[in-house]
Coordinates of C-alpha atoms in Angstrom, one line a residue:
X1365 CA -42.9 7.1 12.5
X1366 CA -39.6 7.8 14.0
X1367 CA -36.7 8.5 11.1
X1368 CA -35.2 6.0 9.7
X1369 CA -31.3 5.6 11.0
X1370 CA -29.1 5.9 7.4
X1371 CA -27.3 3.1 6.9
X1372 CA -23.1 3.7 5.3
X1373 CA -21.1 1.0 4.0
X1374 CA -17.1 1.0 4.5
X1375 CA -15.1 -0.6 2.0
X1376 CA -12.2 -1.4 4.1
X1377 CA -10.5 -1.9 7.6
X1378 CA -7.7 0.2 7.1
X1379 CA -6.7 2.4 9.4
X1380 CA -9.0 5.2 7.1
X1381 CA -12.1 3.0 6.6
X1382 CA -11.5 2.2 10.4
X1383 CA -11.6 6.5 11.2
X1384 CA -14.0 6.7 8.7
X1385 CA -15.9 4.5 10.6
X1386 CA -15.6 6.1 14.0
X1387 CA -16.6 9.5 13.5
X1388 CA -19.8 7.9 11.0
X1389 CA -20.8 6.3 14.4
X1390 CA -20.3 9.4 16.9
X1391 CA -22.8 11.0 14.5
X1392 CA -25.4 8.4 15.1
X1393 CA -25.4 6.6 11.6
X1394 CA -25.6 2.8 11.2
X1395 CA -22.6 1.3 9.6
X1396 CA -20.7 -1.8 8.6
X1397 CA -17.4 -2.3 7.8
X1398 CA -16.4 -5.2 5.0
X1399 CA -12.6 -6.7 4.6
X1400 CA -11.6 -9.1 2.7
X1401 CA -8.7 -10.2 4.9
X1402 CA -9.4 -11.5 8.3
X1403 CA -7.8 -8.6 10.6
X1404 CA -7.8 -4.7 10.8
X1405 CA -5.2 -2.8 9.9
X1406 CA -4.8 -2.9 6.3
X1407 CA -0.9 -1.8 5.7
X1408 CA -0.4 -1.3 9.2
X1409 CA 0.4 -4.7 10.2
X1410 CA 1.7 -7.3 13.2
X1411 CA 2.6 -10.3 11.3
X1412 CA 3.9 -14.1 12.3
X1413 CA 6.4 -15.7 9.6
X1414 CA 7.9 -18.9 10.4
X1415 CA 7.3 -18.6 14.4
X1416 CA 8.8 -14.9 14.3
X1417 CA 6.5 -11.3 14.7
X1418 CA 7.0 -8.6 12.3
X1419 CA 5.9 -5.1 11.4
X1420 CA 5.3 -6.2 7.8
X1421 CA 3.4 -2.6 6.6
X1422 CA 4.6 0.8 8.3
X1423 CA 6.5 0.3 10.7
X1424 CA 7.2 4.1 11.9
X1425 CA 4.2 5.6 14.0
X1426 CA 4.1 9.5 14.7
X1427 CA 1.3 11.3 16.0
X1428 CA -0.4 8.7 18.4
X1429 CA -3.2 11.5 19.5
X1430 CA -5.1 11.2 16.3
X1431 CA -5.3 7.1 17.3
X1432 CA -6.7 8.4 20.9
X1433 CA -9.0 10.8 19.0
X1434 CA -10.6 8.4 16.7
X1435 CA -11.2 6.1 19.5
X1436 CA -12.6 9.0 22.0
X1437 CA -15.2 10.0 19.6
X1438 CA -16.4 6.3 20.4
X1439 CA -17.1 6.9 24.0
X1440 CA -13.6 5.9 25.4
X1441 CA -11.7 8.1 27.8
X1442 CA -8.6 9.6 26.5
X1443 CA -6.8 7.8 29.5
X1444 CA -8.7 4.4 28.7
X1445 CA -7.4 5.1 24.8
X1446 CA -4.0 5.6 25.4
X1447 CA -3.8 2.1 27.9
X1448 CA -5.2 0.0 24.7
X1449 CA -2.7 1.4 22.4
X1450 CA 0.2 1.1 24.9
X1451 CA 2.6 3.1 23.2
X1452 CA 5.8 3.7 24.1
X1453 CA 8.4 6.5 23.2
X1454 CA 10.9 5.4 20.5
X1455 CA 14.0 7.0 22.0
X1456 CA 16.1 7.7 20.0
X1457 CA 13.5 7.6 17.2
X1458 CA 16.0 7.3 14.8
X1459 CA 19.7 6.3 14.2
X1460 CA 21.1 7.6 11.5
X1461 CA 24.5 6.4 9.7
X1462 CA 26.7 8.0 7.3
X1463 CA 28.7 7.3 4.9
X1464 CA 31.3 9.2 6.4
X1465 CA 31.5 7.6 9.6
X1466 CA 29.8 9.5 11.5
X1467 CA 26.3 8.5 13.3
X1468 CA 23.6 10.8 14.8
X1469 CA 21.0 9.7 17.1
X1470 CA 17.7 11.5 16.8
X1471 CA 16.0 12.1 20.4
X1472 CA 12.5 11.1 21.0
X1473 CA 12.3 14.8 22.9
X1474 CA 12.8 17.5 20.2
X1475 CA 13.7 19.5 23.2
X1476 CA 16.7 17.4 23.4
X1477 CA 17.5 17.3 19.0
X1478 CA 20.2 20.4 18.9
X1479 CA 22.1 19.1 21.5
X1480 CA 22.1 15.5 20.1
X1481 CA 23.2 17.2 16.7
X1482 CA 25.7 19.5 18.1
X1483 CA 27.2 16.4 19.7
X1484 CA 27.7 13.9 16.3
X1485 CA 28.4 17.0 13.9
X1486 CA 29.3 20.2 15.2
X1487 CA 28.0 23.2 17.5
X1488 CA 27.4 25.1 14.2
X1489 CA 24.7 22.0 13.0
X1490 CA 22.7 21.9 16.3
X1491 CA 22.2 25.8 16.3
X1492 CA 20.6 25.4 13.0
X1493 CA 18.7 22.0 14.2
X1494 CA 17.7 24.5 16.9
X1495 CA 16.2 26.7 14.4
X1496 CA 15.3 24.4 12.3
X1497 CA 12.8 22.7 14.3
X1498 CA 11.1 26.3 15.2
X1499 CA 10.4 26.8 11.2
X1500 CA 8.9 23.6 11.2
X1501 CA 6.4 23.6 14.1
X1502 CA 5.7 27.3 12.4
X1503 CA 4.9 25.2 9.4
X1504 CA 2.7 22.9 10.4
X1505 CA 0.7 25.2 12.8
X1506 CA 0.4 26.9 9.3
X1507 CA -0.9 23.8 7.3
X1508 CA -2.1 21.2 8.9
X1509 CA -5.6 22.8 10.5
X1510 CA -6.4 24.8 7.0
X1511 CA -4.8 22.5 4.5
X1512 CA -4.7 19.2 5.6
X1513 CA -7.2 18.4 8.4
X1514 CA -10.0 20.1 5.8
X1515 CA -12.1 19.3 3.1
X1516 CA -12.5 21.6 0.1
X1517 CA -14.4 22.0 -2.7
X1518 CA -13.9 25.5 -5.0
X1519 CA -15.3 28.8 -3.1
X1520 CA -12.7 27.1 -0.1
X1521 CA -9.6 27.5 -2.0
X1522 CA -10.3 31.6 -2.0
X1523 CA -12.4 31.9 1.5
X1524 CA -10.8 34.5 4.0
X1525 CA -9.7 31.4 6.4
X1526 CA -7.3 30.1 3.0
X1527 CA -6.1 33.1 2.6
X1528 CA -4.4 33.4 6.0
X1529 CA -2.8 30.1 6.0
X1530 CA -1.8 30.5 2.4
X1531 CA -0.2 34.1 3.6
X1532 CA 1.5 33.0 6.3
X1533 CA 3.4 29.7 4.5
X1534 CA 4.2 32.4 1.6
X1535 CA 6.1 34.2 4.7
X1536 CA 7.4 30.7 5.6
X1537 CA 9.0 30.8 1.8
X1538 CA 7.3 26.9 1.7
X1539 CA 6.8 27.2 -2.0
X1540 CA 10.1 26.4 -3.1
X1541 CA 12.4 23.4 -2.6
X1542 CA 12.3 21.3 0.3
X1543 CA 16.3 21.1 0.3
X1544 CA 16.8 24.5 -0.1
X1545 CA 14.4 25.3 2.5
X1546 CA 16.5 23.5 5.1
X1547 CA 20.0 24.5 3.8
X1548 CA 18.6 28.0 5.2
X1549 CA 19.2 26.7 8.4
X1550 CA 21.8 24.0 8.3
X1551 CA 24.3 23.7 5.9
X1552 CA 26.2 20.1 6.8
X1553 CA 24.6 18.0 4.2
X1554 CA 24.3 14.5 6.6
X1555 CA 22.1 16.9 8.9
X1556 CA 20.0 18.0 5.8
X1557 CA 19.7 14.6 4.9
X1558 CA 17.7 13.6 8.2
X1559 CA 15.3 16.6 7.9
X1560 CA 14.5 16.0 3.9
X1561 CA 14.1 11.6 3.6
X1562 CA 11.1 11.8 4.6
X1563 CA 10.1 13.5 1.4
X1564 CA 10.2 9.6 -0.1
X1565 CA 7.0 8.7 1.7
X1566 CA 5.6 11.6 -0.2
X1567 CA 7.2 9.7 -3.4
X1568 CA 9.4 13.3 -4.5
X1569 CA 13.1 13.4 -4.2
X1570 CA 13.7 16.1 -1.6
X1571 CA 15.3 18.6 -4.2
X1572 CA 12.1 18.3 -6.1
X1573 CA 9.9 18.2 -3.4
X1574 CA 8.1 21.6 -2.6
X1575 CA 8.8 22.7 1.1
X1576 CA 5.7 22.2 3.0
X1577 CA 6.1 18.7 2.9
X1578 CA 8.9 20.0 5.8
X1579 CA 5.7 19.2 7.9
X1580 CA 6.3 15.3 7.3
X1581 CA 9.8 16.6 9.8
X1582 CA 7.8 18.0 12.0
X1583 CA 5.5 14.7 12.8
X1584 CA 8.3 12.6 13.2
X1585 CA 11.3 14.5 14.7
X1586 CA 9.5 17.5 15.8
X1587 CA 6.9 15.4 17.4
X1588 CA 8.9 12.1 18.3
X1589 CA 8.1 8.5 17.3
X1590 CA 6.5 5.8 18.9
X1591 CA 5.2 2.3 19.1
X1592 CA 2.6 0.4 20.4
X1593 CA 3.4 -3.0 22.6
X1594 CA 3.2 -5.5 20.2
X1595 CA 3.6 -4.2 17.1
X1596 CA 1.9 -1.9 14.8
X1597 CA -1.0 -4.4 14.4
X1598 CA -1.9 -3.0 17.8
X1599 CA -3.3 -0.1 16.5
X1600 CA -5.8 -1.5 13.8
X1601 CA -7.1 -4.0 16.4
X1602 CA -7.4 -0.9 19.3
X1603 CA -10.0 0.6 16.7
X1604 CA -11.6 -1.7 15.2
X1605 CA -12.4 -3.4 19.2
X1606 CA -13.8 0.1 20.1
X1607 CA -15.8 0.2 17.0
X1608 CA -17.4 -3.8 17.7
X1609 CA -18.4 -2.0 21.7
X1610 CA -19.8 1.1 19.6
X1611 CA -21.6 -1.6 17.4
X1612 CA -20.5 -1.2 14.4
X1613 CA -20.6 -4.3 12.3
X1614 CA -17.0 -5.3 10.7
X1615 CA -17.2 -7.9 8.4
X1616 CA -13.8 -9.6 8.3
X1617 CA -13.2 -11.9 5.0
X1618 CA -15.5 -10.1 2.6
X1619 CA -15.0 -8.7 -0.5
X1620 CA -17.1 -6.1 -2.0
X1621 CA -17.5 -6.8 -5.9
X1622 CA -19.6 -3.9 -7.2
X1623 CA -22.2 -0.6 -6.6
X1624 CA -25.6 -0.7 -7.8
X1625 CA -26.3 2.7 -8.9
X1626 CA -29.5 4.0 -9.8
X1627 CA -30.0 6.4 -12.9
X1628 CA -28.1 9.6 -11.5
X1629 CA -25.0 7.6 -10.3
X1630 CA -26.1 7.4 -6.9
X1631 CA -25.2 4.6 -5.0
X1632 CA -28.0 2.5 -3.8
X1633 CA -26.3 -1.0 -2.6
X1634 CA -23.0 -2.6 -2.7
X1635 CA -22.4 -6.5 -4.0
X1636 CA -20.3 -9.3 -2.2
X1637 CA -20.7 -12.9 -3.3
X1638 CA -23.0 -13.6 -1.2
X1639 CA -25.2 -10.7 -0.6
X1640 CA -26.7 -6.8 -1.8
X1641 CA -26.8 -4.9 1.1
X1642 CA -28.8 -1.3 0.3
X1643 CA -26.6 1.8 1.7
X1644 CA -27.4 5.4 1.6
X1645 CA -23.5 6.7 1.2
X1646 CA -20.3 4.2 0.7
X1647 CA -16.9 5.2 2.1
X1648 CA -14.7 3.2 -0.4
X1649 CA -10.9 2.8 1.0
X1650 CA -9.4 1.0 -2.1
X1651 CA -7.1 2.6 -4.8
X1652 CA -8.4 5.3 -6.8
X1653 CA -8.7 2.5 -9.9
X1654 CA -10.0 0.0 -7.7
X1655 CA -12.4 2.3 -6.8
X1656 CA -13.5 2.6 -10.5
X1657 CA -13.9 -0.9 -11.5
X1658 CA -16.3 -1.3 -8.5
X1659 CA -17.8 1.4 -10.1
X1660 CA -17.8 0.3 -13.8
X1661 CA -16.0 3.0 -15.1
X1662 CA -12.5 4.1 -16.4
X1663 CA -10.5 6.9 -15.0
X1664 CA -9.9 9.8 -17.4
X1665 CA -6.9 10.8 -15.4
X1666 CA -3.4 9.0 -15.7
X1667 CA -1.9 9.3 -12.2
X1668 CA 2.3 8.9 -11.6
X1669 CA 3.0 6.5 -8.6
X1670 CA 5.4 6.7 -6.0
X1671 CA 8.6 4.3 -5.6
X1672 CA 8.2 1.3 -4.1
X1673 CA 10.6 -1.4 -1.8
X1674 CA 12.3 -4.1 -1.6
X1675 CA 11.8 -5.5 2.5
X1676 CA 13.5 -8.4 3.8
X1677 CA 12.2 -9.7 7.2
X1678 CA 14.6 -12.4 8.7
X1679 CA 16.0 -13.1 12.2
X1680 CA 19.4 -13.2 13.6
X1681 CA 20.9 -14.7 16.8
X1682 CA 20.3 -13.2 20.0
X1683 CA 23.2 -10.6 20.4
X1684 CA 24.8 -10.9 16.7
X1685 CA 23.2 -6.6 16.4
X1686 CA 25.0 -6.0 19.5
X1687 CA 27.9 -4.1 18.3
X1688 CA 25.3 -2.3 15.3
X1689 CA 25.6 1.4 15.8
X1690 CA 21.5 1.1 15.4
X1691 CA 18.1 1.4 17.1
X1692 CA 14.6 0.4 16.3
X1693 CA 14.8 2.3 13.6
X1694 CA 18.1 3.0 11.7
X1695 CA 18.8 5.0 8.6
X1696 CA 21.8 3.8 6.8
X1697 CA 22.9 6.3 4.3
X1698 CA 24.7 5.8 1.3
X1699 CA 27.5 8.2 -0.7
X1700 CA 24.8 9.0 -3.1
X1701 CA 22.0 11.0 -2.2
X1702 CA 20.4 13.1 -5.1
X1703 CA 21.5 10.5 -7.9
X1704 CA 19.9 7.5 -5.2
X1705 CA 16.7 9.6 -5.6
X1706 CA 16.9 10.1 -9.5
X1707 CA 17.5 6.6 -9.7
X1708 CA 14.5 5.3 -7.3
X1709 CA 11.7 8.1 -8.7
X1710 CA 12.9 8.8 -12.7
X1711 CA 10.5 7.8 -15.0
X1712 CA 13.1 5.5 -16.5
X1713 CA 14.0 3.8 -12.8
X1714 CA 16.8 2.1 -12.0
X1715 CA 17.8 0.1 -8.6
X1716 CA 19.8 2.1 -6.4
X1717 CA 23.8 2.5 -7.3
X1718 CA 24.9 3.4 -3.7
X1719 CA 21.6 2.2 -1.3
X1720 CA 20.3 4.2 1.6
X1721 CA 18.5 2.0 3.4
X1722 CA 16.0 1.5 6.6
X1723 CA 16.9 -1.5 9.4
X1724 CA 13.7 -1.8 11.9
X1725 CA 14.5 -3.7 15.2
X1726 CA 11.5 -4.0 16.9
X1727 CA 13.3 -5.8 19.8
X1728 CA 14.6 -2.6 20.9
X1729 CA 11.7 -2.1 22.9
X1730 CA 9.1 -4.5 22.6
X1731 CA 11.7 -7.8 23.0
X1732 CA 8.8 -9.9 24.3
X1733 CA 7.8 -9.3 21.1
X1734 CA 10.3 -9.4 18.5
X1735 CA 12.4 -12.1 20.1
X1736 CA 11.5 -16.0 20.1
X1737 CA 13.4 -18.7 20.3
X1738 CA 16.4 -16.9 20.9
X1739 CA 16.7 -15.0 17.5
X1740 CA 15.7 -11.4 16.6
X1741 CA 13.6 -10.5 14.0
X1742 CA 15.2 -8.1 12.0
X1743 CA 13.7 -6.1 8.7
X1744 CA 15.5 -4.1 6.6
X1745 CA 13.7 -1.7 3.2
X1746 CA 15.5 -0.9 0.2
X1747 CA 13.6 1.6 -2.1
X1748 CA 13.1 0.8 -5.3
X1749 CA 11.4 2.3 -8.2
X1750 CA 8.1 1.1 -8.8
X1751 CA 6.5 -1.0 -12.2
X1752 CA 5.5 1.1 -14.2
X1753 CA 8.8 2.7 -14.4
X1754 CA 10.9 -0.3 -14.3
X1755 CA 8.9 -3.3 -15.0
X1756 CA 11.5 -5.9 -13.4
X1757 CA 11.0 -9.7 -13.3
X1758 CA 10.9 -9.2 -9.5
X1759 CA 10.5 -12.8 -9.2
X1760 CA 13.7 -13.9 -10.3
X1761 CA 15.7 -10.6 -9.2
X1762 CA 14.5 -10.7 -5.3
X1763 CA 16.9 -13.1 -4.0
X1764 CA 20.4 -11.7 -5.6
X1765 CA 19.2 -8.3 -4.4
X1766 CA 18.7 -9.4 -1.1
X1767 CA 22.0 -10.9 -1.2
X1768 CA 23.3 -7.9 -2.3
X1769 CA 21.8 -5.9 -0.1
X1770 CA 22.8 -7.3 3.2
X1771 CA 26.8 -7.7 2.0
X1772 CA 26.7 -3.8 1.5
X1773 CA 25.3 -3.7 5.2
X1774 CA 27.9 -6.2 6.6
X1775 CA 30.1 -4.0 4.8
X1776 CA 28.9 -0.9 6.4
X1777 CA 29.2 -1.7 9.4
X1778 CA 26.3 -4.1 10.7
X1779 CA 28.7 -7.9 10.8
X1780 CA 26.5 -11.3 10.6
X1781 CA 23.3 -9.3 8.8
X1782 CA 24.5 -11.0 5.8
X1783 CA 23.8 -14.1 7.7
X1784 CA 20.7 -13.4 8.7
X1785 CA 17.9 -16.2 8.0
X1786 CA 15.3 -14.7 5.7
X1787 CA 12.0 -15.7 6.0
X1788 CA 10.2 -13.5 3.7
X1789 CA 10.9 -11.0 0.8
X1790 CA 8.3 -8.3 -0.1
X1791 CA 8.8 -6.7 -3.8
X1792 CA 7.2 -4.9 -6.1
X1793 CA 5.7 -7.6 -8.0
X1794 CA 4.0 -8.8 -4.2
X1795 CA 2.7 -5.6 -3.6
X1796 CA 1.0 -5.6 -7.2
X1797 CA -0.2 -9.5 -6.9
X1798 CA -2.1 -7.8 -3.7
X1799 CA -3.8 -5.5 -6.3
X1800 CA -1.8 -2.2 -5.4
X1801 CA -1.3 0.0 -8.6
X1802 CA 2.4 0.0 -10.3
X1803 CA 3.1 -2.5 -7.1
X1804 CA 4.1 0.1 -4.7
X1805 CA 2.5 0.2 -1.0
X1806 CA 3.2 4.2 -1.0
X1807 CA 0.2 5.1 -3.6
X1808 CA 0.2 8.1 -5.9
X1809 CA 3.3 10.3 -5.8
X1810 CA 2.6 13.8 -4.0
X1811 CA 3.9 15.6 -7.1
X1812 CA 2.9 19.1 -8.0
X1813 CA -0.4 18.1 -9.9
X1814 CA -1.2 15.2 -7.9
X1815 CA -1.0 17.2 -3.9
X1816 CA -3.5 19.3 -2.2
X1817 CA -6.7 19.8 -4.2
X1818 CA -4.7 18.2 -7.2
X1819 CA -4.5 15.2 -5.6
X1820 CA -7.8 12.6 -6.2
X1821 CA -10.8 14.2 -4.4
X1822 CA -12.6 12.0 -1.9
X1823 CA -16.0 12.3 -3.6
X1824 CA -16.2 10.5 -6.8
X1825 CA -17.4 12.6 -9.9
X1826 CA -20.4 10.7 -10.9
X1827 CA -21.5 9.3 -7.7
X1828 CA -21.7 12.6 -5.0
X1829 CA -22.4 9.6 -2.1
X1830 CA -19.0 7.5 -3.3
X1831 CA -16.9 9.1 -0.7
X1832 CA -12.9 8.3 -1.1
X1833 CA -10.6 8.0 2.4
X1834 CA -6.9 6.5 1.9
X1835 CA -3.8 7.4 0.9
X1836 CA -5.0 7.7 -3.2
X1837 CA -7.3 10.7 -1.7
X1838 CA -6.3 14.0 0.2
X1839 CA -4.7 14.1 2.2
X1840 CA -2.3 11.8 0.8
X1841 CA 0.4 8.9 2.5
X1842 CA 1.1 8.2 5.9
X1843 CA 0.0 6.9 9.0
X1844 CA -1.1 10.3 9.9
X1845 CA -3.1 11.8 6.4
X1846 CA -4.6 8.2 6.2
X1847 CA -6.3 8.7 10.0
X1848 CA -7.5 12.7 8.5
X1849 CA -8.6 11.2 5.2
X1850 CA -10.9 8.6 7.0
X1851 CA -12.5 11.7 9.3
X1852 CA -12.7 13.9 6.3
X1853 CA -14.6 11.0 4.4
X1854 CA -17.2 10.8 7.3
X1855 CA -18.0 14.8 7.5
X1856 CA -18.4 14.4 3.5
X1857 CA -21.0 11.6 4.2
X1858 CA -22.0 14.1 7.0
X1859 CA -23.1 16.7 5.0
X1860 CA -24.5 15.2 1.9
X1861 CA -26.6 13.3 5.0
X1862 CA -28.3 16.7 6.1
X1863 CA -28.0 18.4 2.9
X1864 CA -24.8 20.2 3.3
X1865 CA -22.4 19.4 0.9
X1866 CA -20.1 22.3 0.4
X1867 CA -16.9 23.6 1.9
X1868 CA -16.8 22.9 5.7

């Protein structure tokens, strides 16, 4: 009799459950996919409120190729790929406002960056841009293949390989402070700011943060930003439609309750309402505690979470951002910068004193999408710290602080946003209500004991076929680490499928 095919469940249509998926089905294994929502995506999201689109998850997409690479393993031609997703440069990818006045637009060609810089702030700051952005492609050539794009279990964190990489950052000096790092390069402090706020997706203020997070620079300016034609929901749907051709089952508005596990903790079947469907491995893409419960059991491990947001999505008439010194993305920094940081990520938080905050027009680029009915959808993010370091009655607070919010950014320099007709506010206490932990949508903070193999590891201690993918697991937040974890999850279930389960 022929072999029976294994059969892998994914808990999740993320973006990693979605990769996860992909790379289970180039290597010939049956799998399904359950949701409990009704489209792909997860956070990355396309959606309609009140007639209007809007990016309503991440709204900042860098590194396109590993989209085109999870969808090629599929059978799809690169060239095929890159029609369905339909992205588009985002030029500048940033524009970025000071408190001072002054405004620096960030090319969508690095090429172009030092001369950009040299333009808003001096000849002095786009020499060290120039620099700048050669120590950070150095970086991640360093990183990202050894450290990131890599699973590991002990003997890996001492094989030759390791040692290399771990040699060459050393040389790199990315073991110390993301902000001094840069300051050895450029020393006007706006220009340091818009190679070091990234460090927030990590959930670390950037004096705290340890300097190879300068890759998160690299993927964004060093590599550009983009977006797909219609919104970032485009790029859930793009995989999740070559995964239905691939046959791959994706179950759309179901839930999965609990494991069965047998007496060794292996998983033998997952639980919705209305089924037990026997597996052979699960890829689970839920938060790590999430995770747990589905697994009866209690995390021995407390883990810190990263800040989390306050985003308004509203629209505005059809011209009123004309004179906004802004693009599709816009960076509008306050006075404060270190102190906006200790307030957002202390353990005691507090709401920002003197906001930075992130404006996403959409309509820059993609009008057909982001403008109906002759008004502009417009959203704007405002860090906060998360629950569990300020537990604030969200509910009641939302609406002065978005009040507040948009009179600072009339005030700054963006007239009629404090007119702007919201149609939704996202907080902390909605992100929680949708079952993420300390109601923040940026998961566990990349500190020092909770990155690299600190951080979660994607197979679960008592069950060796629970496999983790997300941003809870390695290698941590972001468009791009979510797309890795997914593939690293898949070469986990891989292995234990043939009997390899050690370091790859």
């Amino acid at each position: 009799m022929p072999a029976r095919t294994p059969h892998i469940a994914v808990i999740g249509a993320g973006l990693a459950g979605l990769a996860a998926a992909a790379r289970l089905r180039a290597h010939g294994v049956d799998v399904t996919v359950f949701e409990t929502g009704d489209v792909p995506g997860g956070l990355v999201r396309t959606e309609t409120i009140g007639g209007h689109r809007f990016d309503t998850g991440a709204t900042v997409l860098t590194m396109p190729s590993l989209i085109v690479d999870t969808v090629t393993q599929l059978g799809v031609s690169a060239r095929e790929a890159l029609d369905r997703l339909a992205a588009a440069p985002v030029d500048p990818s940033y524009v970025m406002n000071y408190a001072d006045g002054a405004s620096l637009s960030i090319p969508h060609d690095a090429a172009a960056v030092p001369d950009a810089v040299a333009e808003a702030l001096g000849a002095r700051a786009g020499a060290g841009a120039a620099d700048l952005l050669g120590w950070l492609r150095r970086v991640y050539d360093a990183e990202f293949d050894t450290f990131i794009d890599r699973n590991f279990d002990p003997t890996g964190l001492v094989d030759a390989r390791t040692r290399r990489a771990a040699a060459r950052l050393v040389r790199l000096r990315t073991l110390g402070g993301l902000t001094g790092a840069v300051s050895r390069f450029v020393d006007d402090e706006r220009l340091q700011r818009a190679f070091t706020f990234q460090a927030l997706y990590a959930g670390v203020p950037p004096h705290r943060a340890r300097a190879i997070y300068a890759i998160i620079a690299d993927m964004d300016i060093g590599r550009g930003v983009s977006a797909p034609a219609g919104g970032m929901g485009r790029v859930g749907r793009v995989i999740a439609d070559a995964l239905v051709d691939a046959d791959v089952e994706i179950v759309y508005g179901t839930t999965v309750r609990a494991l069965r596990r047998d007496h060794d903790g292996t998983v033998t079947a997952v639980v919705t309402d209305d089924d037990t469907i026997a597996v052979d491995a699960v890829v689970a893409t839920a938060e790590r505690d999430a995770v747990a419960r589905l697994a009866d059991e209690r995390p021995r491990r407390r883990l810190r979470y990263s800040p989390s947001a306050v985003v308004v999505h509203g629209v505005l008439p059809v011209g009123a951002t004309d004179t906004w010194r802004s693009g599709h993305h816009t960076v509008d920094f306050g006075r404060a910068w270190t102190q906006t940081f200790a307030e957002i990520t202390g353990r005691r938080g507090r709401l920002m004193s003197d906001g930075s905050f992130l404006i996403t027009r959409g309509a820059v680029g993609d009008p057909d999408t982001f403008i109906a009915d002759g008004a502009e959808s417009v959203s704007v993010l405002a860090p906060t710290p998360n629950l569990e370091s300020a537990d604030l009655d969200w509910n009641v607070l939302a609406g002065p602080y978005v009040a507040e919010i948009l009179a600072t950014l009339a005030a700054r320099g963006y007239p009629g946003i404090d007119a702007m007709r919201v149609l939704r506010v996202d907080h902390p206490r909605t992100w929680a209500d949708a079952g993420l932990p300390a109601g923040t949508p940026f998961s566990a903070a990349h500190t020092a004991a909770q990155t690299g193999p600190l951080r979660t590891r994607n197979v679960w201690p008592t069950s060796r076929n629970l496999i983790l993918a997300g941003s809870a697991t390695v290698p941590g937040v972001g468009i791009p680490p979510v797309l890795v974890s997914g593939g690293l999850a898949a070469d986990r279930v891989t292995d234990l499928l043939r009997g390899d389960d050690g370091t790859r």
